[in-house]
Coordinates of C-alpha atoms in Angstrom, one line a residue:
M1108 CA -4.4 17.7 -3.2
I1109 CA -5.8 14.9 -0.7
Q1110 CA -8.6 15.4 -0.3
M1111 CA -11.4 13.8 3.0
R1112 CA -14.3 13.6 4.5
H1113 CA -14.5 15.4 7.5
D1114 CA -15.2 12.8 9.7
E1115 CA -11.9 11.4 9.3
L1116 CA -8.2 11.7 10.5
R1117 CA -5.2 11.6 8.3
S1118 CA -2.8 8.9 9.3
F1119 CA 0.6 8.0 9.5
Q1120 CA 3.5 6.0 10.8
V1121 CA 4.9 5.5 13.4
G1122 CA 8.2 2.6 13.1
P1123 CA 5.5 0.4 13.3
V1124 CA 2.9 2.3 14.9
P1125 CA 0.2 3.9 13.4
A1126 CA -0.8 6.7 14.5
E1127 CA -3.5 10.2 13.6
L1128 CA -3.2 12.8 13.5
R1129 CA -4.9 15.2 15.9
A1130 CA -3.9 19.1 15.1
L1131 CA -1.2 20.5 13.8
T1132 CA -0.6 24.3 14.1
I1133 CA 1.9 26.9 11.7
S1134 CA 3.3 30.3 12.8
D1135 CA 5.3 33.2 12.2
D1136 CA 8.1 32.0 13.8
R1137 CA 9.8 35.4 14.0
E1138 CA 5.8 37.0 14.7
G1139 CA 6.7 40.3 16.8
M1140 CA 10.9 40.4 16.3
L1141 CA 11.5 44.1 16.2
E1142 CA 14.9 43.7 14.7
G1143 CA 18.1 41.6 15.9
T1144 CA 19.7 38.5 14.0
P1145 CA 19.8 35.2 12.7
H1146 CA 22.2 33.3 15.7
L1147 CA 20.5 35.5 17.9
H1148 CA 16.4 35.2 17.3
R1149 CA 17.9 31.0 16.9
R1150 CA 18.7 31.3 20.6
F1151 CA 15.3 33.2 21.8
R1152 CA 14.0 29.8 20.7
L1153 CA 15.7 27.5 21.6
M1154 CA 15.1 29.6 25.1
G1155 CA 11.7 29.2 24.0
I1156 CA 12.6 25.1 22.7
E1157 CA 13.8 24.4 25.4
K1158 CA 11.3 25.5 27.9
E1159 CA 9.0 23.7 26.2
L1160 CA 10.2 20.2 26.6
A1161 CA 10.2 20.7 29.7
A1162 CA 7.5 21.3 30.6
T1163 CA 6.3 18.1 27.6
P1164 CA 7.9 15.5 28.4
H1165 CA 6.5 14.4 24.8
L1166 CA 7.6 16.4 22.8
Y1167 CA 9.8 15.3 19.8
V1168 CA 11.6 18.6 18.1
H1169 CA 13.4 17.6 14.5
D1170 CA 16.8 18.7 14.1
L1171 CA 17.3 19.6 17.6
G1172 CA 20.9 18.7 18.3
K1173 CA 21.5 20.7 15.1
L1174 CA 19.7 24.1 16.3
R1175 CA 21.6 23.3 19.7
A1176 CA 25.3 22.8 17.2
D1177 CA 24.2 26.3 15.0
A1178 CA 23.1 28.3 18.2
E1179 CA 27.1 28.2 19.6
G1180 CA 28.2 28.1 16.2
R1181 CA 26.7 31.7 15.8
V1182 CA 25.2 30.2 12.5
E1183 CA 24.5 33.3 10.6
E1184 CA 21.3 31.8 8.6
W1185 CA 18.0 32.8 9.4
L1186 CA 15.6 29.3 10.5
P1187 CA 12.7 28.8 8.0
R1188 CA 10.0 31.1 9.1
E1189 CA 7.4 29.4 9.7
A1190 CA 6.9 26.9 13.4
V1191 CA 5.3 23.4 12.8
H1192 CA 4.1 22.4 15.8
A1193 CA 1.3 18.9 15.2
R1194 CA 0.2 16.5 17.7
L1195 CA -0.7 13.0 17.1
T1196 CA -2.9 10.0 18.9
S1197 CA -2.5 6.2 18.9
W1198 CA -4.7 3.7 20.2
W1199 CA -1.1 1.6 20.8
K1200 CA -0.3 1.5 24.6
P1201 CA 2.8 0.3 26.1
E1202 CA 1.9 -3.8 27.4
D1203 CA 2.8 -2.8 31.0
I1204 CA -0.4 -0.3 31.4
A1205 CA -3.9 -2.3 31.7
E1206 CA -6.1 1.5 32.4
F1207 CA -8.4 2.3 28.6
G1208 CA -6.2 5.6 27.0
H1209 CA -4.4 6.1 24.3
T1210 CA -1.0 7.1 23.4
E1211 CA 0.2 11.3 21.6
L1212 CA 3.3 12.7 21.0
S1213 CA 3.5 16.1 19.7
V1214 CA 5.9 17.6 17.4
M1215 CA 8.0 20.4 16.4
W1216 CA 10.3 21.9 13.0
F1217 CA 10.9 24.3 11.2
Q1218 CA 9.2 24.6 7.4
T1219 CA 9.4 27.5 4.6
A1220 CA 6.1 27.9 3.6
T1221 CA 6.6 26.7 0.4
E1222 CA 6.9 23.3 1.9
D1223 CA 4.4 20.7 2.5
P1224 CA 3.0 20.7 5.9
F1225 CA 2.4 17.0 5.7
A1226 CA 5.0 15.4 3.9
H1227 CA 7.5 16.4 5.6
L1228 CA 5.9 14.9 9.4
A1229 CA 5.2 12.1 7.1
T1230 CA 9.4 12.1 6.4
I1231 CA 10.2 13.1 10.0
V1232 CA 8.6 10.8 12.0
R1233 CA 8.4 7.9 9.4
P1234 CA 11.9 6.2 11.9
L1235 CA 10.8 8.0 15.0
D1236 CA 10.8 5.7 17.4
W1237 CA 6.1 5.3 19.3
A1238 CA 7.4 3.6 22.4
S1239 CA 9.6 6.2 23.9
L1240 CA 9.3 9.1 22.8
A1241 CA 4.4 8.8 22.4
R1242 CA 2.9 9.4 26.9
F1243 CA 0.3 7.0 28.0
V1244 CA -2.7 9.7 28.5
P1245 CA -5.6 7.6 30.4
F1246 CA -9.2 8.3 29.1
G1247 CA -11.1 11.2 31.7
D1248 CA -8.1 13.2 31.4

């Protein structure tokens, strides 16, 4: 267990950019399901993810290509039950932006209840390119 003071944030390295975790939520990905199949569940989740991606251009969905292929290939294995969303921010900003502000990136993935979401997040974001995925947020927004 990592102990932190209440005023500290967890830091993560996203490529060469240091970022801080601002929010991490874990939800039951099958909440509200009464019946269905793994294939149907993947298709519904993929439709929801596609809708979320359209509304949130700075969202990175880990293994999205695999999720799409599994939905097309009729994989009959259930997705891990937990859907995890993390929001990271950094003081890094593109050189061509003169205004004050920060950049942020949201990350989503699926995992089992036994996995450590913080360790999983570190593994996911380490190879990412913050500059191409994050969006600039000016102060006051």
